[in-house]
XYZ file of C-alpha atoms in Angstrom:
553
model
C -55.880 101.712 42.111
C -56.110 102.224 46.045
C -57.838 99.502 46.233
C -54.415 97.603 44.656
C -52.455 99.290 46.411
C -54.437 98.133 49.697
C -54.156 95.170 49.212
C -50.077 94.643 48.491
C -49.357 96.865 51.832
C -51.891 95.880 54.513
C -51.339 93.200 56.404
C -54.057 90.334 55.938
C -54.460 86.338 54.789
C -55.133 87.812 50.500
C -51.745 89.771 51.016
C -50.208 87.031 51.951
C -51.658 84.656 49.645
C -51.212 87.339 46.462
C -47.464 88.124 47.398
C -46.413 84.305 47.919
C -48.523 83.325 44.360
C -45.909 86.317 42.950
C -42.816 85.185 43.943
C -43.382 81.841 43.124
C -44.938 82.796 39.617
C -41.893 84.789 39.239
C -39.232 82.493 40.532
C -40.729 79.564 38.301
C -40.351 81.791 35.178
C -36.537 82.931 36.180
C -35.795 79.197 36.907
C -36.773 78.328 33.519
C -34.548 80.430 31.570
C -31.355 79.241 29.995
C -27.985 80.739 30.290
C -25.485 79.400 28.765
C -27.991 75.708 28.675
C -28.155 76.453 32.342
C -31.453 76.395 34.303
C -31.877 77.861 37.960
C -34.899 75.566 38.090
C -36.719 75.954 41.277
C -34.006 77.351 43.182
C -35.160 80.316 41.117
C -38.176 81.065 43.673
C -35.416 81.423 46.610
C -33.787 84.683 44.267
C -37.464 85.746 43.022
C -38.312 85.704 47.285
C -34.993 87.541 47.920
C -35.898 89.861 45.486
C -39.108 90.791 46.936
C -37.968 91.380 50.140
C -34.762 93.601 49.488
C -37.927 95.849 47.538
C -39.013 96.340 50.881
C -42.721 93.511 50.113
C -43.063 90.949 53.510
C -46.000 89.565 54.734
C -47.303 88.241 58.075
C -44.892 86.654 59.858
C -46.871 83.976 61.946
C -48.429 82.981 57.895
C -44.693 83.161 56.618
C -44.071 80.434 58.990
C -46.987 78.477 58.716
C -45.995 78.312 54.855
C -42.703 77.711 55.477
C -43.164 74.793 57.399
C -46.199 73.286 55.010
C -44.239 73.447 52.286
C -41.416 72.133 53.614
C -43.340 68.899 55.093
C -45.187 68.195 52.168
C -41.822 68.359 50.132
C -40.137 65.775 51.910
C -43.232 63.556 52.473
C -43.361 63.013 48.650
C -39.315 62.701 48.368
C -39.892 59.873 50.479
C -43.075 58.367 48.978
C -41.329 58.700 45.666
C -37.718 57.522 46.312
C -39.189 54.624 48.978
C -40.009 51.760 46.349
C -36.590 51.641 44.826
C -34.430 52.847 48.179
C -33.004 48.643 48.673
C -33.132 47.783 45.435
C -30.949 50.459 44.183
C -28.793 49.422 46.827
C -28.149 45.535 44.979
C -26.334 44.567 42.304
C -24.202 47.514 40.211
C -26.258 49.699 42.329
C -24.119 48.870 45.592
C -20.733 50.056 43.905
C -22.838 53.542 42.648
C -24.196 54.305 46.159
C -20.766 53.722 47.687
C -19.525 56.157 45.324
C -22.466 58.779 45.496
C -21.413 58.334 49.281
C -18.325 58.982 49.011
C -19.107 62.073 47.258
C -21.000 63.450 49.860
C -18.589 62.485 52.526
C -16.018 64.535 51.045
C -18.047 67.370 50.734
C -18.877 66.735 54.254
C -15.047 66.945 55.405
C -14.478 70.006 53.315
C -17.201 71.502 55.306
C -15.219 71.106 58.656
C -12.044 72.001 57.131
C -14.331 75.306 56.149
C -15.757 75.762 59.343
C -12.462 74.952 61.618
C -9.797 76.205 59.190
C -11.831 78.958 57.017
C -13.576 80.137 60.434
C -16.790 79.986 58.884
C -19.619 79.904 61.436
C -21.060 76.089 60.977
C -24.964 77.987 60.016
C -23.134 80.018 57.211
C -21.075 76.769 56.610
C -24.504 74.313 56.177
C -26.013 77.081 53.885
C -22.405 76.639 51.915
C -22.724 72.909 51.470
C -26.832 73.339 51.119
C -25.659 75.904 48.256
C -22.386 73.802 46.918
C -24.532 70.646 46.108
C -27.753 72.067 45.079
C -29.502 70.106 47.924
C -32.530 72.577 49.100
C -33.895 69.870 51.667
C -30.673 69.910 53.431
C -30.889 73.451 53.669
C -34.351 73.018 55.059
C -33.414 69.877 57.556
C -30.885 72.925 59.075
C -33.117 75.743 59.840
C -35.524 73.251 61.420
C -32.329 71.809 63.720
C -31.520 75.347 64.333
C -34.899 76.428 65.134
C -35.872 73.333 67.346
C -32.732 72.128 69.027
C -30.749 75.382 68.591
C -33.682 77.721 69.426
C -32.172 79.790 66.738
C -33.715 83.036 65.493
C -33.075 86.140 63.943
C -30.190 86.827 62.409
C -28.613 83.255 63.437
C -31.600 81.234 61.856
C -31.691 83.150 58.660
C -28.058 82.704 57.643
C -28.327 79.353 56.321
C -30.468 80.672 53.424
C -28.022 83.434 52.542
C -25.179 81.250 52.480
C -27.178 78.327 50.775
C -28.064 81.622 47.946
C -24.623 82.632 47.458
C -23.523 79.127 46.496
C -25.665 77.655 44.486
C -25.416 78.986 41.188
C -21.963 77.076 41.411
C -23.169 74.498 42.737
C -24.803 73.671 39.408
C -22.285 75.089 37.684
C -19.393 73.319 39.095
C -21.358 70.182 38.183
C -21.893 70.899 34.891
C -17.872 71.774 34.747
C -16.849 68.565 36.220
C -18.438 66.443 33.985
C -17.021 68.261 30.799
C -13.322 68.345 32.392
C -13.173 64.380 33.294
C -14.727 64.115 29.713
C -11.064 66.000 28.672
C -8.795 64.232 30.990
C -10.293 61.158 30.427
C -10.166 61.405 26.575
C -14.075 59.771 26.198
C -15.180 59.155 23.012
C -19.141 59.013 23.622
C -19.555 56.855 20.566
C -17.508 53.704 22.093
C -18.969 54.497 25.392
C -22.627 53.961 24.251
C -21.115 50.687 22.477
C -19.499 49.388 25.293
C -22.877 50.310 27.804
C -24.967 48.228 25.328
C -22.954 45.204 25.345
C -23.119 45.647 29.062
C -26.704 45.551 29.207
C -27.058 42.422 26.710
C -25.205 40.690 29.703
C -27.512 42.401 32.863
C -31.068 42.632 31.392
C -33.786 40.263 32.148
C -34.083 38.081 28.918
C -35.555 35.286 27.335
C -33.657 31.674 26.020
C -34.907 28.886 24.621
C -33.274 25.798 25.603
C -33.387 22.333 24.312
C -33.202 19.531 26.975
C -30.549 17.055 26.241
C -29.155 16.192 29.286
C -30.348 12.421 30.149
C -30.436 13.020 33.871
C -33.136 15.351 33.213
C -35.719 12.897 31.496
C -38.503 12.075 33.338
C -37.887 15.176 35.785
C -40.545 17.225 36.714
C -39.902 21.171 36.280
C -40.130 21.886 39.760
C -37.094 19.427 40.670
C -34.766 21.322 38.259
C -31.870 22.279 40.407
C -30.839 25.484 41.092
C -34.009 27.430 39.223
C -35.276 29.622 42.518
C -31.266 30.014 43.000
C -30.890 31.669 39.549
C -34.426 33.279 40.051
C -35.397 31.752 36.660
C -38.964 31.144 35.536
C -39.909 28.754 33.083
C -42.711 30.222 30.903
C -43.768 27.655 28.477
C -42.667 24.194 27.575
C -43.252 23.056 23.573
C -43.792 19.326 24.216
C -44.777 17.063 21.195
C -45.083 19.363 19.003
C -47.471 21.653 21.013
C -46.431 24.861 23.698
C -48.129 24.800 26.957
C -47.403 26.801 29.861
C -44.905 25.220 32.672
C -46.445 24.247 35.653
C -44.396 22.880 38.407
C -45.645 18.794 37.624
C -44.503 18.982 34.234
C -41.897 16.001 33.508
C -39.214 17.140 31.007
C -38.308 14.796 27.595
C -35.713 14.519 25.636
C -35.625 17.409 23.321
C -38.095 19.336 24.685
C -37.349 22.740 24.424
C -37.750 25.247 27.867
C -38.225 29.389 27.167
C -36.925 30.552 30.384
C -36.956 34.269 31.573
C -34.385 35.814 33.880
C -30.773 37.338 34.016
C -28.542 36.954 30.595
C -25.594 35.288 33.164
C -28.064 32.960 34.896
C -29.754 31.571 31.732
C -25.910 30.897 30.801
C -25.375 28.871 34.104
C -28.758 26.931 33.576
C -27.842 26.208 29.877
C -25.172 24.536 30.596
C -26.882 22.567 33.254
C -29.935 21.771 30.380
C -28.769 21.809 26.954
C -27.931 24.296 24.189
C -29.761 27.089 22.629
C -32.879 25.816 20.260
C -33.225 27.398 17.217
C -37.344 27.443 18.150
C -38.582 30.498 19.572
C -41.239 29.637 21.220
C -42.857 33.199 21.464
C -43.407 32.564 17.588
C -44.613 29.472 17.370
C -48.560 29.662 16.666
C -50.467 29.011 19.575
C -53.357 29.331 22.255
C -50.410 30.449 24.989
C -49.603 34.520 25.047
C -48.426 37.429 27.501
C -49.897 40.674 28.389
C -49.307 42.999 31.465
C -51.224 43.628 34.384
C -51.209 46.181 36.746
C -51.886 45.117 40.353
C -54.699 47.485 41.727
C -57.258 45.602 43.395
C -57.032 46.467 46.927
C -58.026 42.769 48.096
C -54.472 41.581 46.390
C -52.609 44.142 48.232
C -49.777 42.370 50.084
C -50.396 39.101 49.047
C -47.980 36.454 47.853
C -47.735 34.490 44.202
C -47.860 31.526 46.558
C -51.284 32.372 48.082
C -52.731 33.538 45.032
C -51.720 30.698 43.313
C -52.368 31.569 39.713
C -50.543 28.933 37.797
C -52.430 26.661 39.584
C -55.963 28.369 39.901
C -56.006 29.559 36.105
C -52.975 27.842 34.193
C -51.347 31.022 34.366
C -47.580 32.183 34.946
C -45.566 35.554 36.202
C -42.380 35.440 34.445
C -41.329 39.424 35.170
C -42.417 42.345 37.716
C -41.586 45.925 36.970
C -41.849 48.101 40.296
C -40.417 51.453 40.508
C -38.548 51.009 36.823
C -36.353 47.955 38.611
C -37.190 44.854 36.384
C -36.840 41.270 37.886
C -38.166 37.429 37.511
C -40.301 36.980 40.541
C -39.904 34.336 42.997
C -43.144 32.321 44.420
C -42.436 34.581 47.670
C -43.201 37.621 45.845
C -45.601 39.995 47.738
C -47.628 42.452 45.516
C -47.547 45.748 45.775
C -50.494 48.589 44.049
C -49.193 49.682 41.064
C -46.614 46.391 40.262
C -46.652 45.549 36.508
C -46.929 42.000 36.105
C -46.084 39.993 32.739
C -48.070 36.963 32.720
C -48.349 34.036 30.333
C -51.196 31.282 29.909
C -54.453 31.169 27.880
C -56.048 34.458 26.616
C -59.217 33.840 28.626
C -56.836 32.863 31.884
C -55.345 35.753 31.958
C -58.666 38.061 31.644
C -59.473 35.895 34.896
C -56.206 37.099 36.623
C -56.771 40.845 35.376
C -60.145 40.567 36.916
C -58.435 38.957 40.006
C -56.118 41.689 40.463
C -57.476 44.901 39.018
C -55.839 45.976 35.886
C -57.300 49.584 35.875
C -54.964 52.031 34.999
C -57.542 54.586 35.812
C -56.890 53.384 39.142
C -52.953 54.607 39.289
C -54.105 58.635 38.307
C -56.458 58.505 41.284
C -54.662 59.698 44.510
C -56.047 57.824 47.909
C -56.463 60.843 50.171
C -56.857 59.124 53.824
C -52.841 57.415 53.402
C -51.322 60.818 52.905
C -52.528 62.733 55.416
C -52.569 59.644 57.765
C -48.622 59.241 56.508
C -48.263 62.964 56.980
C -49.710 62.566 60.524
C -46.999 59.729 61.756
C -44.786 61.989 60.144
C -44.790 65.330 62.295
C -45.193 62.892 65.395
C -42.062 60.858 64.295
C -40.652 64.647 63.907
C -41.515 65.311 66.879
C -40.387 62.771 69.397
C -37.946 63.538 71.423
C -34.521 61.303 71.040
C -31.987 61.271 74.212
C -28.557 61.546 72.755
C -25.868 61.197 75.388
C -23.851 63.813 76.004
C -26.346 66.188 74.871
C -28.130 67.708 77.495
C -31.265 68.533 75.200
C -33.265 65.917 73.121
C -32.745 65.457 70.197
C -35.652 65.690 67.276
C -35.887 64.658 63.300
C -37.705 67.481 62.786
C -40.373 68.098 59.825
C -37.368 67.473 57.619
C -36.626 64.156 58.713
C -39.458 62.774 60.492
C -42.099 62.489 57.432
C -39.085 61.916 54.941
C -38.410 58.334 57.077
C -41.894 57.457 57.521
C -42.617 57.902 53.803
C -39.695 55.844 53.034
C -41.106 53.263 55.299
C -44.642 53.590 54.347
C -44.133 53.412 50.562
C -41.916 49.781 51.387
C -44.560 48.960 52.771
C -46.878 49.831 49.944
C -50.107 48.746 51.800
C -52.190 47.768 54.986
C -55.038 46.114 54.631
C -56.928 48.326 52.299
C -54.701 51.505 52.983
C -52.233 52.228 50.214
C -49.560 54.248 49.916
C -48.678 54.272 46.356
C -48.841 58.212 45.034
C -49.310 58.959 40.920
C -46.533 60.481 39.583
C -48.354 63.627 38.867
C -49.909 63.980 42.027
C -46.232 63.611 43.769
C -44.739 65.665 41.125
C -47.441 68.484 41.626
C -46.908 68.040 45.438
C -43.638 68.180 45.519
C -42.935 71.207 43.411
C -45.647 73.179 45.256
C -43.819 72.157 48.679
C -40.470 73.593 47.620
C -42.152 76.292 45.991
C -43.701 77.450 49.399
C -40.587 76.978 50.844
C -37.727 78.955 48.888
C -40.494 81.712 49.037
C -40.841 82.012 52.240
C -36.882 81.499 52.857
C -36.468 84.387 50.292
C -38.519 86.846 51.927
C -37.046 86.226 55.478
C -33.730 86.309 53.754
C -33.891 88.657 51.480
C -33.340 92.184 52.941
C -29.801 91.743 53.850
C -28.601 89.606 50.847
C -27.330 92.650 49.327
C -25.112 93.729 52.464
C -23.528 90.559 52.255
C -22.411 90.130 48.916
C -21.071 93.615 48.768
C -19.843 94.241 51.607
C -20.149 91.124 53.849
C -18.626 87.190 53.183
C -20.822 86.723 50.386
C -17.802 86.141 47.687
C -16.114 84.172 50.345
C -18.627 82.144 50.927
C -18.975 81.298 47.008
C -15.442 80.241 46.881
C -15.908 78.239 49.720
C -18.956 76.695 47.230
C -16.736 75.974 44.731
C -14.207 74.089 46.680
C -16.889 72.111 48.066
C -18.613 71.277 44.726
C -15.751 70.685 42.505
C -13.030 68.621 44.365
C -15.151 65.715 45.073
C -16.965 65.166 41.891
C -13.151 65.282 40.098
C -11.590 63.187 42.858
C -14.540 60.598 42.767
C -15.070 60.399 38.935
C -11.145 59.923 37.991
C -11.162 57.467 40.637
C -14.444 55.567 39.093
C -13.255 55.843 35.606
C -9.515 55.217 36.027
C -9.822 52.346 39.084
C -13.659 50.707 38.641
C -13.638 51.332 34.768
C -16.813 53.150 34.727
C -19.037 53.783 31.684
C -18.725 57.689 31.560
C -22.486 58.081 30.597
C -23.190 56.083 34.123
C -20.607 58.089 35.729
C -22.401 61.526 34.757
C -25.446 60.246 35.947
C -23.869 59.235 39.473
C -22.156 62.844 39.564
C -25.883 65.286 38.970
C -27.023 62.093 41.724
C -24.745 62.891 44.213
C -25.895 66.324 44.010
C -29.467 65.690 43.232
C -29.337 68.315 40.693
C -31.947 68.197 37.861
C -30.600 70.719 35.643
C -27.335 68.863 35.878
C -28.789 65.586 34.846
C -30.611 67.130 31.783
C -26.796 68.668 31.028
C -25.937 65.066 31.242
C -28.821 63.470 29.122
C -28.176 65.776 26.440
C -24.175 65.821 26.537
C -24.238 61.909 25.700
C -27.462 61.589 24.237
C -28.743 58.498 26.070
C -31.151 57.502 28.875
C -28.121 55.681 31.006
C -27.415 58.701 33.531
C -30.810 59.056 34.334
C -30.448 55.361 35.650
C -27.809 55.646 37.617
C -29.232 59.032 38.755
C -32.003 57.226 39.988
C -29.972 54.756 41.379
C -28.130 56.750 43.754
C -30.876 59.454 44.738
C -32.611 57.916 47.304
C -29.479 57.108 49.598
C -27.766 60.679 48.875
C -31.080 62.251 49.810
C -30.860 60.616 53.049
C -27.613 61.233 53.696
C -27.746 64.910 52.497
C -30.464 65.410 54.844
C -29.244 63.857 57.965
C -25.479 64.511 57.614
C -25.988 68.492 57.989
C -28.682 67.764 61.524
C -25.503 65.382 62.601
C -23.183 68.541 61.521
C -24.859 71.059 63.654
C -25.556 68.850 66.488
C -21.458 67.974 66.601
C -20.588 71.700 66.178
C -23.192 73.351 68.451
């Protein structure tokens, strides 16, 4: 057993490596129990790491930061290679009035912070840790120790106060979420069955759908389809045209008849505006009607289609073949001819069934493709990352530059890079696995190694320092907003309450709160809307606590 013991107390790269592998294998397990249908999740590493180091276990301290700092920048690379895709689009239509809320949210929290800090006298590190804590945001929390350590030239005792703060409000933090959503759900009087009625109806009306319209307005006889007022307006697509008695797929040239009947893909509202410009509903479906005219989906992953326009691959008029929907990043839309593709876009095409093996061939259609990560883009990504991170940004006024950090830098270039989605033959697309396996290593690495640095005076302060303080402080912070922002969303903007749970565990980008959600109403709506407002609060969480500390310092 010497050799055991050895190895746990002498300082070298295996000690290292076996004492981080057993906090994290510990903290994963004590995240995933339940208490009370409550999960610590990940944030159970940071107690697991705390625990370890109160015990007296530490390892080197140049390795602890070389961790530290790895897992941090690989957690917030794949934040931003995962949230990128969908960051402007969540930002349009219902999603605009969900962000501004989510933003609210966080602004509140923000100016309960300075009311904390200026009227509570709470140090603004021990105050960032709070809100870190409060709203169950671990890359803030990381963002501030790098501004401390790189524009503050924190350290000791002043750069390792964020984490015990951030420790002694969290389990609140999900808490209070959890709390919120079950107290509007009482004020409010919600009955969940009439909400899931109403969110359907709702969705009949937003959803892209198909209609099949009979022409009978005479000013449209003779017309060809591409004259049709209005149709790139409405961002309609006309799929297939049944014309004497026979479908074939639209092409721009086709001339229009008298009760010919359109199928026409796009938004439930617009289809109602171009009915009325057309003619009424036809009791033909043309998706039924026998004939040599189908649909399938494609997945772009050919790396020679990579950033190329509908209009320059010119399908319809290459192969007979149409795109009537795209489905990137779970956002579903009828595709204009300016449409630039993007590895890893679902297409749903219509034509011929050998046409459209010709445009799978064109464009790859191997979803063996998507589970195979492309090496060279991350690292190259993570590499314009630390050097964004690193670049030194004159503020005025402040007498020292200014830097993102490795919290900031690679979380805005892989926002950028993943809009992108390619260069040349470079992509940036990341399988969800991968990102997800990434990710959680990342944050694993770093709640370890903010544990064990932490750790041996967590005890001192919740006994006999601020530590119950500062959790009341948490509480403030995490329950005023969410009850101030969801009566005003429910009683003022009529919000569905399922969406409005979702937008709540968003504006705290708290997983365990959003699975408290999903199984409270027992629908798939606030994971939309959670996933709706996540990639703006991310951002905001991140760079409102850097802005914080550099206003304060």
């Amino acid at each position: 057993m010497t050799w055991l013991i050895d190895l746990v107390t002498s300082v070298s790269a295996a000690q290292s490596l076996l004492i981080l592998s057993l906090v994290v294998a510990l903290g994963v397990l004590a995240g995933s129990v339940r208490v009370f249908g409550v999960q610590l999740g990940v944030a159970g590493v940071l107690f697991s790491g705390i625990l370890f180091s109160h015990f007296g276990f530490s390892i080197d301290p140049h390795v602890l930061e070389f961790a530290r700092e790895f897992g941090l920048l690989i957690f917030v690379y794949t934040i931003g290679i995962q949230v990128g895709p969908g960051f402007v689009a969540s930002l349009k239509r219902q999603g605009f009035a969900l962000n501004l809320l989510a933003a609210s949210i966080v602004a509140m929290n923000v100016a309960l912070l300075v009311c904390v800090h200026k009227i509570g006298r709470v140090a603004m590190p021990d105050a960032i840790g709070i809100l870190s804590g409060a709203t169950t945001n671990t890359p803030s929390l990381a963002a501030s120790q790098q501004m401390l350590k790189d524009f503050m030239g924190a350290s000791g005792d002043l750069f390792l106060r964020p984490g015990l703060s951030y420790a002694m409000a969290y389990p609140f933090g999900i808490l209070g979420t959890i709390l919120s959503m079950l107290v509007l759900r009482a004020l409010l009087r919600v009955d969940l069955k009439h909400e899931a009625e109403t969110l359907a109806q709702s969705h009949k009306k937003s959803g892209i759908v198909t209609l099949n319209l009979e022409v009978t307005n005479p000013n449209l006889n003779g017309l060809a389809l591409k004259d049709i007022p209005s149709l790139e307006e409405f961002k309609i697509v006309i799929s297939r045209v049944f014309h004497d008695k026979i479908v074939q797929v639209a092409e721009p040239d086709t001339r229009l008849a008298l009760g010919d009947v359109l199928l026409a893909v796009g938004l439930k509202v617009n289809l109602d505006k171009l009915r009325i410009l057309v003619g009424p509903e036809s009791k033909l479906d043309l998706q039924k009607i026998p004939s040599a005219i189908t649909s399938r989906q494609i997945i772009v992953t050919r790396p020679i289609a990579l950033g190329m326009v509908l209009d320059d691959l010119a399908l319809l008029e290459r192969f007979g073949v149409t795109v009537t929907r795209v489905i990137r990043a779970e956002i579903e839309w009828s595709p204009l001819s300016d449409f630039r593709l993007q590895f890893g876009d679902v297409l749903t095409v219509v034509g011929e069934e050998e046409d459209i093996k010709k445009v799978s061939h064109e464009l790859g259609n191997s979803p063996k493709h998507l589970n195979h990560p492309h090496m060279l883009p991350v690292f190259l990504g993570i590499a314009l990352g630390v050097m964004l991170g690193n670049l030194p940004i004159h503020v005025p006024g402040v007498p020292v530059p200014f830097k993102l950090g490795l919290a900031g830098g690679p979380l805005l270039v892989a926002i950028f890079l993943s809009r992108v989605g390619s260069f040349g033959p470079l992509s940036w697309y990341m399988p969800t696995a991968a990102n997800f396996m990434l990710r959680e290593v990342g944050i694993s690495l770093f709640l370890a190694c903010v544990g064990l640095k932490s750790g041996s005076g967590f005890a001192e302060t919740l006994l006999h320092g601020d530590g119950l303080y500062w959790m009341g402080c948490g509480a403030v912070i995490t329950l005023v907003p969410l009850l101030v922002a969801g009566l005003v969303a429910r009683l003022s903007l009529k919000l569905n309450y399922m969406t409005l749970c979702g937008v709540l565990a968003g504006s705290m980008t708290s997983p365990s709160s959003l699975a408290f959600a999903g199984a409270l109403t027992r629908s798939d709506q606030p994971s939309v809307s959670y996933a709706t407002v996540y990639p703006l609060v991310m951002l905001l969480r991140v760079l409102s606590v850097q802005f914080l500390l550099l206003l304060f310092s």
